[in-house]
PDB file of C-alpha atoms in Angstrom:
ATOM      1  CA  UNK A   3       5.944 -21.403  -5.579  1.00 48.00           C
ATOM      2  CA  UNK A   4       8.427 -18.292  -5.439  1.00 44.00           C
ATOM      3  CA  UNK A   5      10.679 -17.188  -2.827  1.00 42.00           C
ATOM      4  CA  UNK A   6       9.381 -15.659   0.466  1.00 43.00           C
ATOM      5  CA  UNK A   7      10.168 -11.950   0.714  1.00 44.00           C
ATOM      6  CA  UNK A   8      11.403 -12.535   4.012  1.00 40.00           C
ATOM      7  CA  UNK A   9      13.860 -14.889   4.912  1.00 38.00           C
ATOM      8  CA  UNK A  10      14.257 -13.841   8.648  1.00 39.00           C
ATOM      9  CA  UNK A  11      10.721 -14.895   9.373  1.00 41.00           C
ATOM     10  CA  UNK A  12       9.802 -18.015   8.385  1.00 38.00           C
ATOM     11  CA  UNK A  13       5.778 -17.491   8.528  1.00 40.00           C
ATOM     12  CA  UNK A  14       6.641 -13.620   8.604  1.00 39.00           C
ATOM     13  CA  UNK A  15       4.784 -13.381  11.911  1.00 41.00           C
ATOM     14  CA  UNK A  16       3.658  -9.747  12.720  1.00 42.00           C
ATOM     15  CA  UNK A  17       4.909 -10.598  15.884  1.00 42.00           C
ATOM     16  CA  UNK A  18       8.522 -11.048  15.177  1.00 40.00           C
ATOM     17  CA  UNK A  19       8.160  -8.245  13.229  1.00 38.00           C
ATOM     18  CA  UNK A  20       6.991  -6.398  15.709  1.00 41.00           C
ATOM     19  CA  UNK A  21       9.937  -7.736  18.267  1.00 42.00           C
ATOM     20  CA  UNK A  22      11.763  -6.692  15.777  1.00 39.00           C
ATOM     21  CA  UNK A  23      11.263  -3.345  15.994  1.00 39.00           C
ATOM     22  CA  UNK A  24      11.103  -2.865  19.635  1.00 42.00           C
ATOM     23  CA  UNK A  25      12.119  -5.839  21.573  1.00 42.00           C
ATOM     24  CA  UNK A  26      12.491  -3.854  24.404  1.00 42.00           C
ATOM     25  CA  UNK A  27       9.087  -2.104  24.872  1.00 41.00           C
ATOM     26  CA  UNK A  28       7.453  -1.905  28.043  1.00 41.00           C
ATOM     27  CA  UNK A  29       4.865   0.193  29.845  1.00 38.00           C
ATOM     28  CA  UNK A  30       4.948   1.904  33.524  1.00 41.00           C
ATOM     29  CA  UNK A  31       2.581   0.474  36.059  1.00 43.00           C
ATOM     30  CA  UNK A  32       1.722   2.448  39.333  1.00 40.00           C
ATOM     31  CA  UNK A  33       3.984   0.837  42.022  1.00 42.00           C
ATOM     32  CA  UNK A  34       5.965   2.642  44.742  1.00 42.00           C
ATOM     33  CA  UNK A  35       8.657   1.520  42.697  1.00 44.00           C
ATOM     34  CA  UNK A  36       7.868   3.512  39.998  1.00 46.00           C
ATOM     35  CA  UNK A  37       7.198   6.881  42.090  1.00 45.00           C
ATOM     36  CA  UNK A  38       3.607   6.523  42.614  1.00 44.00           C
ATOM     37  CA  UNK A  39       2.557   6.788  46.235  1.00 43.00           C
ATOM     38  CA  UNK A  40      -0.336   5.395  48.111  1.00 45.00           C
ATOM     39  CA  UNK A  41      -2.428   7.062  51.311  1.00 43.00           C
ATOM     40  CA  UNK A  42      -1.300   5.999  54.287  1.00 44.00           C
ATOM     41  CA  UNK A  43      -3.701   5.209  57.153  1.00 44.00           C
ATOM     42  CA  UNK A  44      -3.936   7.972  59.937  1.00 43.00           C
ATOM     43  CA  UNK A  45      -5.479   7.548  63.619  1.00 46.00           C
ATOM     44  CA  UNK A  46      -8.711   8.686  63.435  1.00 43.00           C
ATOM     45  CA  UNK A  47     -10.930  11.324  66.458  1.00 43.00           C
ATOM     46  CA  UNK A  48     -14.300  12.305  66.410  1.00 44.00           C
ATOM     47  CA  UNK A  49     -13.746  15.095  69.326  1.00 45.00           C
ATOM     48  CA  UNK A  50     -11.444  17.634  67.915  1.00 47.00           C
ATOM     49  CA  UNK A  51     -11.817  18.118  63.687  1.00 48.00           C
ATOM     50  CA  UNK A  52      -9.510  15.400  62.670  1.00 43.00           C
ATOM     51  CA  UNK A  53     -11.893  13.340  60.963  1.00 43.00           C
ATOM     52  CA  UNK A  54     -12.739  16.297  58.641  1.00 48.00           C
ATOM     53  CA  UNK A  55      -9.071  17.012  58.378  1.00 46.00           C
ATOM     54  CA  UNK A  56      -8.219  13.404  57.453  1.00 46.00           C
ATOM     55  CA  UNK A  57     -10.939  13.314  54.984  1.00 44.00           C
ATOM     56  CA  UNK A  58      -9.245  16.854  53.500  1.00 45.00           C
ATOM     57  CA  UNK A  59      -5.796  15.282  53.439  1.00 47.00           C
ATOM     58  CA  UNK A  60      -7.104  11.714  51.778  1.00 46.00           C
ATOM     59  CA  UNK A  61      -8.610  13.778  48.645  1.00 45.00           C
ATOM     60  CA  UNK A  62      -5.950  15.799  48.555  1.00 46.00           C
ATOM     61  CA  UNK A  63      -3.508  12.498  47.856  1.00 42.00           C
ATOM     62  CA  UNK A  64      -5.641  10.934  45.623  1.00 40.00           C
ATOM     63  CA  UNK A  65      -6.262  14.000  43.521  1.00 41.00           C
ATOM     64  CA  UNK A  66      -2.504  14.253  43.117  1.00 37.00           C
ATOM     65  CA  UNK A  67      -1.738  10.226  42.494  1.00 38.00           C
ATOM     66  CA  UNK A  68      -4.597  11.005  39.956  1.00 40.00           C
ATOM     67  CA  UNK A  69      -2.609  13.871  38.274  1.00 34.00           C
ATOM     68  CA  UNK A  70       0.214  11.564  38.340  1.00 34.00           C
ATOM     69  CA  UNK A  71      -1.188   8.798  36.951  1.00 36.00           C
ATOM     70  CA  UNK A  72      -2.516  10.643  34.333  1.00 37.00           C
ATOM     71  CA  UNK A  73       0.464  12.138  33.345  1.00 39.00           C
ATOM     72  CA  UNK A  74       2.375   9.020  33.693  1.00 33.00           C
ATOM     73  CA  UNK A  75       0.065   7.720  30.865  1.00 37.00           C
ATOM     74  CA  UNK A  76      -0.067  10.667  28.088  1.00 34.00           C
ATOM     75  CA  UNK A  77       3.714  10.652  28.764  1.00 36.00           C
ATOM     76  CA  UNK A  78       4.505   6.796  27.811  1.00 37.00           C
ATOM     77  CA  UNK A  79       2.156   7.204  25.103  1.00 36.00           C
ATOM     78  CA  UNK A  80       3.884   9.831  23.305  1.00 33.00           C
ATOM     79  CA  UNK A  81       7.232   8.140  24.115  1.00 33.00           C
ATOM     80  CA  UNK A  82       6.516   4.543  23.542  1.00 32.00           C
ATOM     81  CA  UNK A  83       4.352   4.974  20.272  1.00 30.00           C
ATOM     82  CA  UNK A  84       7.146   6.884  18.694  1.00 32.00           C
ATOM     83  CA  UNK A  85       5.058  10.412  18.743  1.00 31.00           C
ATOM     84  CA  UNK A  86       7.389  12.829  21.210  1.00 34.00           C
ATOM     85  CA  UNK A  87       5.683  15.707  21.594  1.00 35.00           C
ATOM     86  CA  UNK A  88       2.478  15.167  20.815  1.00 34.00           C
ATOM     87  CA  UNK A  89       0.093  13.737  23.858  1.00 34.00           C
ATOM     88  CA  UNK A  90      -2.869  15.399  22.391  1.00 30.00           C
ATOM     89  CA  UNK A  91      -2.666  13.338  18.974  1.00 33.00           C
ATOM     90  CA  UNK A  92      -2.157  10.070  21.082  1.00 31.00           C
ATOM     91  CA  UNK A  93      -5.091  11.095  23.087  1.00 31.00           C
ATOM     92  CA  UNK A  94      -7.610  11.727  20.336  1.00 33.00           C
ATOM     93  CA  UNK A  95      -6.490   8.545  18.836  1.00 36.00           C
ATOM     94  CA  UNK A  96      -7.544   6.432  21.800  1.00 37.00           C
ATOM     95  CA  UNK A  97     -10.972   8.331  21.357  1.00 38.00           C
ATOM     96  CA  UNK A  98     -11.138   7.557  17.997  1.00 43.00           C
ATOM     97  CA  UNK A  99     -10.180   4.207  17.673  1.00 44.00           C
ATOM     98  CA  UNK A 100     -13.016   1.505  17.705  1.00 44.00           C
ATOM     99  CA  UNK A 101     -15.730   0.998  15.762  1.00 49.00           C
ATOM    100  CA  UNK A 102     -16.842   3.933  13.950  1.00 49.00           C
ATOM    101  CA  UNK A 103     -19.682   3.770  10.976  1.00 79.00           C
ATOM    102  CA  UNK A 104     -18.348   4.012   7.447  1.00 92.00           C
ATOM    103  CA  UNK A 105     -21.618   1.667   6.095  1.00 94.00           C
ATOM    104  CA  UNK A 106     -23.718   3.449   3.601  1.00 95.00           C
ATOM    105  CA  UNK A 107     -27.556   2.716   3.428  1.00 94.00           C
ATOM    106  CA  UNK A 108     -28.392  -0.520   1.362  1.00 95.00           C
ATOM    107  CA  UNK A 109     -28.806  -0.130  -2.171  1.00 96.00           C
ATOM    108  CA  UNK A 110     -31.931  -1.109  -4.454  1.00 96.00           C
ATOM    109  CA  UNK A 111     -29.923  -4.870  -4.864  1.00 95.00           C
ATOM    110  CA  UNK A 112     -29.551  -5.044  -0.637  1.00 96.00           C
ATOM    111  CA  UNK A 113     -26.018  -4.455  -0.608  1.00 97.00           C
ATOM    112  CA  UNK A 114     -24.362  -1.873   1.407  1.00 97.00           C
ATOM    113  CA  UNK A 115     -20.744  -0.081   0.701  1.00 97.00           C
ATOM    114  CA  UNK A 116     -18.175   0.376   3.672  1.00 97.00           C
ATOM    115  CA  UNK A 117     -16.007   3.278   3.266  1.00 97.00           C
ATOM    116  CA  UNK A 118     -13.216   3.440   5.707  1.00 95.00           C
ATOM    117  CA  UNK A 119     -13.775   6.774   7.823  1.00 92.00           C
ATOM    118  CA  UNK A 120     -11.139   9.780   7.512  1.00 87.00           C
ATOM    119  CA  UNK A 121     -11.247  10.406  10.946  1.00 82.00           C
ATOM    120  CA  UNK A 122     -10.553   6.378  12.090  1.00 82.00           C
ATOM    121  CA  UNK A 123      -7.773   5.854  13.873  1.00 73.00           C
ATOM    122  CA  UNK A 124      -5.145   3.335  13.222  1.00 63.00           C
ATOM    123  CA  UNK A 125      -7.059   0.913  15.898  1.00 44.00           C
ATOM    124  CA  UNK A 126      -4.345  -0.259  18.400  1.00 38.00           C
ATOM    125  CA  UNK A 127      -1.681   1.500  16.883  1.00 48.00           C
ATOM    126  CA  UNK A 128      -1.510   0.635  13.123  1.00 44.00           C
ATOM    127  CA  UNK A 129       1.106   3.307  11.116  1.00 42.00           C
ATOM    128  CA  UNK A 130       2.044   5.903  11.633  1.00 60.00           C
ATOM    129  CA  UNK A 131       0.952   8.509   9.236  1.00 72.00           C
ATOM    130  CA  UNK A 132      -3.014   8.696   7.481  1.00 82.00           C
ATOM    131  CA  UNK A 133      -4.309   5.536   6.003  1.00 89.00           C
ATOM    132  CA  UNK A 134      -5.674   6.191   2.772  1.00 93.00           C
ATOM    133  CA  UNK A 135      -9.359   4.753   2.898  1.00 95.00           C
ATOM    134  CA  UNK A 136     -10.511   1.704   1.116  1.00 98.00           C
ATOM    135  CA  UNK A 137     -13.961   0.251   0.582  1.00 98.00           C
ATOM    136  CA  UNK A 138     -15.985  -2.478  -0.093  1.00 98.00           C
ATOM    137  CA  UNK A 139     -18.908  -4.256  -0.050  1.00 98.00           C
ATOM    138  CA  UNK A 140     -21.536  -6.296   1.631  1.00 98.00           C
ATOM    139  CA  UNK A 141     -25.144  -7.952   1.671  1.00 97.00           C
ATOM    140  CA  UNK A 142     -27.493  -7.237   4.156  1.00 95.00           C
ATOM    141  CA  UNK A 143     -26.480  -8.916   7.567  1.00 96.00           C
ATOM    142  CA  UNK A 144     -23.013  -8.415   8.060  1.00 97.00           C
ATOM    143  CA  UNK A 145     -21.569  -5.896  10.472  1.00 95.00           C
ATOM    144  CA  UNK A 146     -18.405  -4.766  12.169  1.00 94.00           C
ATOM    145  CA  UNK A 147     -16.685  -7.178  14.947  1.00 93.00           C
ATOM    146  CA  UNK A 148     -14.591  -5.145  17.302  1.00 90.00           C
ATOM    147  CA  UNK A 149     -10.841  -5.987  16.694  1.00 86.00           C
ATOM    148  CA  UNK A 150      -9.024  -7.440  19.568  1.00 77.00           C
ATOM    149  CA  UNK A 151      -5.336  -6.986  20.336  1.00 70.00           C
ATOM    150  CA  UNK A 152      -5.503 -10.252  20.880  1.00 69.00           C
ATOM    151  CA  UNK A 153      -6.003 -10.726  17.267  1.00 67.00           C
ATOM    152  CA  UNK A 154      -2.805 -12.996  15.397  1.00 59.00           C
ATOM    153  CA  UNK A 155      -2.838 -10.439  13.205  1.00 56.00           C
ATOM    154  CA  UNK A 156      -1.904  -7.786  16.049  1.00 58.00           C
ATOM    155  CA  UNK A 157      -2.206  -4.360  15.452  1.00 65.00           C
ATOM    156  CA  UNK A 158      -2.293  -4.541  11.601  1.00 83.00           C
ATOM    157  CA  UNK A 159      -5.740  -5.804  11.392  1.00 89.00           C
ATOM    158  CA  UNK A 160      -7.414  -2.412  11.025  1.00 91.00           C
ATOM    159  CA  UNK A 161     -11.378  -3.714  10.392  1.00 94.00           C
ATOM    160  CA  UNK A 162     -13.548  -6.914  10.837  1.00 95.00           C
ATOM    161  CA  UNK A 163     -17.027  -7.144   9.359  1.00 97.00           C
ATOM    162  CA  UNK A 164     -18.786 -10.985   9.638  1.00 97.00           C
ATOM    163  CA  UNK A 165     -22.124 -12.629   9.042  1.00 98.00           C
ATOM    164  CA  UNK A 166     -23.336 -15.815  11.519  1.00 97.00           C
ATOM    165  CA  UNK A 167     -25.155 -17.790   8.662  1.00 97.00           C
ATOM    166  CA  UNK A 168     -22.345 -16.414   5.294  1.00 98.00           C
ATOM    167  CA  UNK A 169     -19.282 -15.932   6.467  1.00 98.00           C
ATOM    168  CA  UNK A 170     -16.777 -13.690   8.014  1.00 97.00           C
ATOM    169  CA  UNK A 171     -13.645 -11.027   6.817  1.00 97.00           C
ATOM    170  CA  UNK A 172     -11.362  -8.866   7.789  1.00 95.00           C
ATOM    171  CA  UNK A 173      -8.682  -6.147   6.554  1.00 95.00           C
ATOM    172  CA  UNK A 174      -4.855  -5.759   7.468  1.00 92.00           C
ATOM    173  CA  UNK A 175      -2.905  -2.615   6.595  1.00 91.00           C
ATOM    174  CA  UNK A 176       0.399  -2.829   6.978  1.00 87.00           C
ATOM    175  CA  UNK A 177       3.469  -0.415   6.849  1.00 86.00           C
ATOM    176  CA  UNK A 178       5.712  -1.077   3.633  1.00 86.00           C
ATOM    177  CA  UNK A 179       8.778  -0.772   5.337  1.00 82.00           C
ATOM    178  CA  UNK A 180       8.154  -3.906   7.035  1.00 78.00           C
ATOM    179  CA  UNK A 181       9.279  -5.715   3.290  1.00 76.00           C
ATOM    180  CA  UNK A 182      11.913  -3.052   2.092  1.00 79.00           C
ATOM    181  CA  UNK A 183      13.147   0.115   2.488  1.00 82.00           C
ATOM    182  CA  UNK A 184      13.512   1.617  -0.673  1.00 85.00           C
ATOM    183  CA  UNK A 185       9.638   1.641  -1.614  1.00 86.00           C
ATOM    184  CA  UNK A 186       8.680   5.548  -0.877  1.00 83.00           C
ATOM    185  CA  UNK A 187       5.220   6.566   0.262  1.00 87.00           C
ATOM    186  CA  UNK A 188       3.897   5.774  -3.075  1.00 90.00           C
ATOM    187  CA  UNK A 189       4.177   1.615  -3.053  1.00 93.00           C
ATOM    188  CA  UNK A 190       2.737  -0.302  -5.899  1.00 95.00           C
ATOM    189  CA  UNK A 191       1.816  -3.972  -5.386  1.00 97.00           C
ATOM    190  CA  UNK A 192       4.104  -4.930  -8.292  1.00 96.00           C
ATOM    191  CA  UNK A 193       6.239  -2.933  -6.565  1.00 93.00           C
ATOM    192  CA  UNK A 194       6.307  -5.451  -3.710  1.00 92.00           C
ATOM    193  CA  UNK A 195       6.243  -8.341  -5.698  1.00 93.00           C
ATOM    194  CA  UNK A 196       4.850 -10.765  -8.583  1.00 96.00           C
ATOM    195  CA  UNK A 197       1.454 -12.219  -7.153  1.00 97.00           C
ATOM    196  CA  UNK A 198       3.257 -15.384  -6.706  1.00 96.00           C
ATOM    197  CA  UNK A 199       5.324 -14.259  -4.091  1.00 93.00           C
ATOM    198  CA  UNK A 200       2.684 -11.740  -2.069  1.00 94.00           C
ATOM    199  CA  UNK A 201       0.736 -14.993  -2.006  1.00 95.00           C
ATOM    200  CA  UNK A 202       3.494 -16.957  -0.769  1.00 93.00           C
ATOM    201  CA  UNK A 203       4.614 -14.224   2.444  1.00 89.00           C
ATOM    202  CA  UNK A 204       1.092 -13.611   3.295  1.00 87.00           C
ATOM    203  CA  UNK A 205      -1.217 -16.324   2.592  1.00 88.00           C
ATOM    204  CA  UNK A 206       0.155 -17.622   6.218  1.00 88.00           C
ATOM    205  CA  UNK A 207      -1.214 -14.510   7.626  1.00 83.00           C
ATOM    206  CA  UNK A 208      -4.042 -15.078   6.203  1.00 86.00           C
ATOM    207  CA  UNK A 209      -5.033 -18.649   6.604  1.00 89.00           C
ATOM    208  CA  UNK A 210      -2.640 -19.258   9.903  1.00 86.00           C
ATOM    209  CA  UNK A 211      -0.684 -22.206   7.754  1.00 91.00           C
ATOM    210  CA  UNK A 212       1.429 -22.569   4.243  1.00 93.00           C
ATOM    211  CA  UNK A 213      -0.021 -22.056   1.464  1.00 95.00           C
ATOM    212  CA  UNK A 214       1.709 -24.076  -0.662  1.00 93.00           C
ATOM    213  CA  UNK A 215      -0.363 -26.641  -2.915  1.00 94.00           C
ATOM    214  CA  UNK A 216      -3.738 -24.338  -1.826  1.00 96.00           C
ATOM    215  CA  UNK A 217      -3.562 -21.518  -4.204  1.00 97.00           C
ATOM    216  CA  UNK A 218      -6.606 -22.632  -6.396  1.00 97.00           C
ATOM    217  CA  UNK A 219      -6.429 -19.678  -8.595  1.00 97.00           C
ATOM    218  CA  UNK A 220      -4.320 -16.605  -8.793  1.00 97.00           C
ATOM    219  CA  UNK A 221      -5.051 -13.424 -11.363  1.00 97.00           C
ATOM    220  CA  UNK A 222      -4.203 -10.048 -11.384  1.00 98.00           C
ATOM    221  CA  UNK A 223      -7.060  -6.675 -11.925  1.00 98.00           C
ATOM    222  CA  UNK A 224      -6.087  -3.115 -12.701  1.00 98.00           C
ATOM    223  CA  UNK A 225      -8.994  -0.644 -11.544  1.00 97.00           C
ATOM    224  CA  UNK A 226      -8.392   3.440 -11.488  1.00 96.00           C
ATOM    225  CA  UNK A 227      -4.980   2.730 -12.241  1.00 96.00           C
ATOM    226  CA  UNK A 228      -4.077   0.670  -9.182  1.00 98.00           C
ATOM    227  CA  UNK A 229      -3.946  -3.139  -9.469  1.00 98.00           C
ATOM    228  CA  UNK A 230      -4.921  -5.714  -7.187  1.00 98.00           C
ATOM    229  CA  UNK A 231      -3.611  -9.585  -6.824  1.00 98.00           C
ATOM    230  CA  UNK A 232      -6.725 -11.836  -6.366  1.00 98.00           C
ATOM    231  CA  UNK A 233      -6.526 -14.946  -5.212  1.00 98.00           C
ATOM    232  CA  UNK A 234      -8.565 -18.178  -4.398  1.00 98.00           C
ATOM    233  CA  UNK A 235      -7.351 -20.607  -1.771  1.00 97.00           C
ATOM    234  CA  UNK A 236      -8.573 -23.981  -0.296  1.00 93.00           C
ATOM    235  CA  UNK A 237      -8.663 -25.612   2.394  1.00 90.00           C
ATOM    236  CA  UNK A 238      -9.168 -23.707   4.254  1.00 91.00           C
ATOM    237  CA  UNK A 239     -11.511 -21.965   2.142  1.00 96.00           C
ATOM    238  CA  UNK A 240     -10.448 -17.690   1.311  1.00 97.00           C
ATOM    239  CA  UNK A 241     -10.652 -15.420  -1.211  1.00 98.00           C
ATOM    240  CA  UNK A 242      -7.860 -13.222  -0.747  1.00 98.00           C
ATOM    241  CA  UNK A 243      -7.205  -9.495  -2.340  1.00 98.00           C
ATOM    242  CA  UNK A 244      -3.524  -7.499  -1.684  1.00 97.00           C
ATOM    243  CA  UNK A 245      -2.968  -3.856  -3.319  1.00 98.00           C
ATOM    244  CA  UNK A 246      -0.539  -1.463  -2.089  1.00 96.00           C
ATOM    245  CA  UNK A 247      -1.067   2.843  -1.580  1.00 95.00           C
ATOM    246  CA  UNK A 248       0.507   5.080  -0.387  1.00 92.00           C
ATOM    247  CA  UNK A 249       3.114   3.774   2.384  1.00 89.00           C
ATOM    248  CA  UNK A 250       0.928   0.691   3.406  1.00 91.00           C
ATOM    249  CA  UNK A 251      -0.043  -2.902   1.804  1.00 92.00           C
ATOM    250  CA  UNK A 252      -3.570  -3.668   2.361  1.00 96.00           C
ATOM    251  CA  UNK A 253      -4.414  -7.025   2.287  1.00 95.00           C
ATOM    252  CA  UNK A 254      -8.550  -8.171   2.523  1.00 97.00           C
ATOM    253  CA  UNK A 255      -9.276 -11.601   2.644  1.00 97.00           C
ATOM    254  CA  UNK A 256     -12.788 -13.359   3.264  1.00 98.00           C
ATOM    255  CA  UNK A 257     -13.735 -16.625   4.496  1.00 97.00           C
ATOM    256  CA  UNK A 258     -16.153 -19.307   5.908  1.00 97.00           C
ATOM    257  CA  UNK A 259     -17.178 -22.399   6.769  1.00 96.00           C
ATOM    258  CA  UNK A 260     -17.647 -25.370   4.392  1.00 96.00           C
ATOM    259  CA  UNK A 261     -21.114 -24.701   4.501  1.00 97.00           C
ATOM    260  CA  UNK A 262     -20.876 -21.143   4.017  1.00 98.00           C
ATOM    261  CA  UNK A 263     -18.452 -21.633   1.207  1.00 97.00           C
ATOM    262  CA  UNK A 264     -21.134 -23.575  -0.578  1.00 96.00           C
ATOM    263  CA  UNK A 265     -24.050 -21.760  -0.268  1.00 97.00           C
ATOM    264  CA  UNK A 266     -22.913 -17.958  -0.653  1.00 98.00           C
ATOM    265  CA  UNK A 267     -19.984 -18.637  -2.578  1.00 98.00           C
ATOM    266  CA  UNK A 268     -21.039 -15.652  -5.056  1.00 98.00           C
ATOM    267  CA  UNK A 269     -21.794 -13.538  -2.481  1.00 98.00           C
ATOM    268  CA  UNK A 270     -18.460 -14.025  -0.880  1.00 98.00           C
ATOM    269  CA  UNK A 271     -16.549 -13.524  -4.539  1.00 98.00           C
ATOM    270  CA  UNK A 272     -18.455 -10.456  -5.085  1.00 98.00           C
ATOM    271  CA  UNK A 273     -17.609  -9.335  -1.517  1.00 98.00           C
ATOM    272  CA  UNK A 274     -13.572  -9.957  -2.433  1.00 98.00           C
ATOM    273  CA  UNK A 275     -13.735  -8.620  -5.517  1.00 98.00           C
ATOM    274  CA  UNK A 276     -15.401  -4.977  -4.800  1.00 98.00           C
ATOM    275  CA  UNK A 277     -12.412  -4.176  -2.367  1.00 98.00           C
ATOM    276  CA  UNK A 278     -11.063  -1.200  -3.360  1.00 98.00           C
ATOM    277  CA  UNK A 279      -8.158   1.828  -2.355  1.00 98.00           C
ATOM    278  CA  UNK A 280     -10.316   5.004  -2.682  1.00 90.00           C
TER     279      UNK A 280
END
């Protein structure tokens, strides 16, 4: 069914991408090794001010392995995330990243629109420049899941949103560059390639397996000028949406159980098919 767009990667694994990149990255931990120093244990004497002394000295040490620490941290941030020079950008990321709301009030049908928030971060570290905002949306009942670096996806999931009894999705933005070089900071999806072949390098992102011989339907939708690949896998069962903007492919797939599949089917095709790149 078409020919990956990666040949180095076999199941083009964020993580070997992201080895890729930076096989080499570590961070510092406080050690001696590593120039952080620990308080050392002094004779104590309750007859002549020492123990008031001691007490003096001890803050005094941790307040400075504190400052240390501290700087120790901002510095490897800026240095290992690729943003020299700018500590207080890394900084307000970490503050920003989580779950922030970007769900709108339910409309007179129940359904509510997500709007990805300007100020979100990139999570743990997705991009490294704005991601434009995308939206969709959802019935009554389903909320945000906090994204895990633990995730397969790593750092290029960007948003989970899941219902117990309907089902459950989730969004991954991903830097262009990781397919080709020569695609600018305005990528199209046709750009990247025919909806056979997205399908093809990220349906195993998607689904954790090949997709070959599961692609149940596959069509193509234009909407404010931008199009969007659609597609309809099972087993297991997802309905799968890629578009491109900007410097990033977004790719927003939705799933659930065989139960869930059959009873809010609709539901979970309208929920693929409102996804949108505001």
């Amino acid at each position: 069914m078409g020919t990956p767009l990666f040949s180095g990667c076999s199941s083009f694994s964020w993580k070997c991408y992201q080895q890729q990149l930076s096989p080499s990255c570590t961070f510092p931990h406080s050690s001696p090794e590593n120039g952080v120093s620990r308080p050392k244990s002094v004779p104590t004497s309750t007859g002549n001010g020492l123990v008031d002394k001691e007490k003096e000295d001890s803050w005094g040490i941790l307040s400075r392995r504190s400052l240390l620490i501290s700087g120790i941290s901002l510095s490897s941030s800026s240095s290992v995330f690729g943003f020299p020079g700018e500590g207080l950008a890394v900084v307000k990321q970490g503050l920003l990243a989580g779950r922030i709301p970007g769900l709108s009030e339910p409309d007179e049908q129940g359904w509510s629109t997500y709007r990805r928030p300007d100020d979100k971060s990139g999570g743990h570290g997705v991009g490294w420049s704005p991601i434009i905002p995308y939206s969709f949306k959802v019935p009554q009942g389903w909320e945000e899941v906090p994204v895990s670096i633990a995730d397969l996806g790593g750092t290029e999931i960007d948003l989970r949103f899941a219902n117990s009894k309907q089902g459950r999705l989730f969004v991954i933005v991903a830097p262009v560059l990781r397919f080709a070089d020569n695609l600018g900071d305005d990528a199209t999806i046709q750009k990247i390639g025919p909806p056979e072949k997205v399908i093809n390098a990220f349906g195993p992102e998607a689904i954790g397996e090949n997709v070959e011989g599961k692609v149940l339907s596959m069509k193509t939708a234009e909407y404010d000028g931008r199009m969007y690949y659609q597609y309809e896998l099972e087993p297991p069962h997802a309905l799968i949406t890629a578009t491109a903007a900007g410097n990033r492919l977004y790719l927003f797939s939705v799933t659930g159980s065989g139960l869930q599949w059959k009873r809010h089917y609709e539901d979970l095709k309208k929920i693929a098919e409102s996804f949108r790149v505001v």
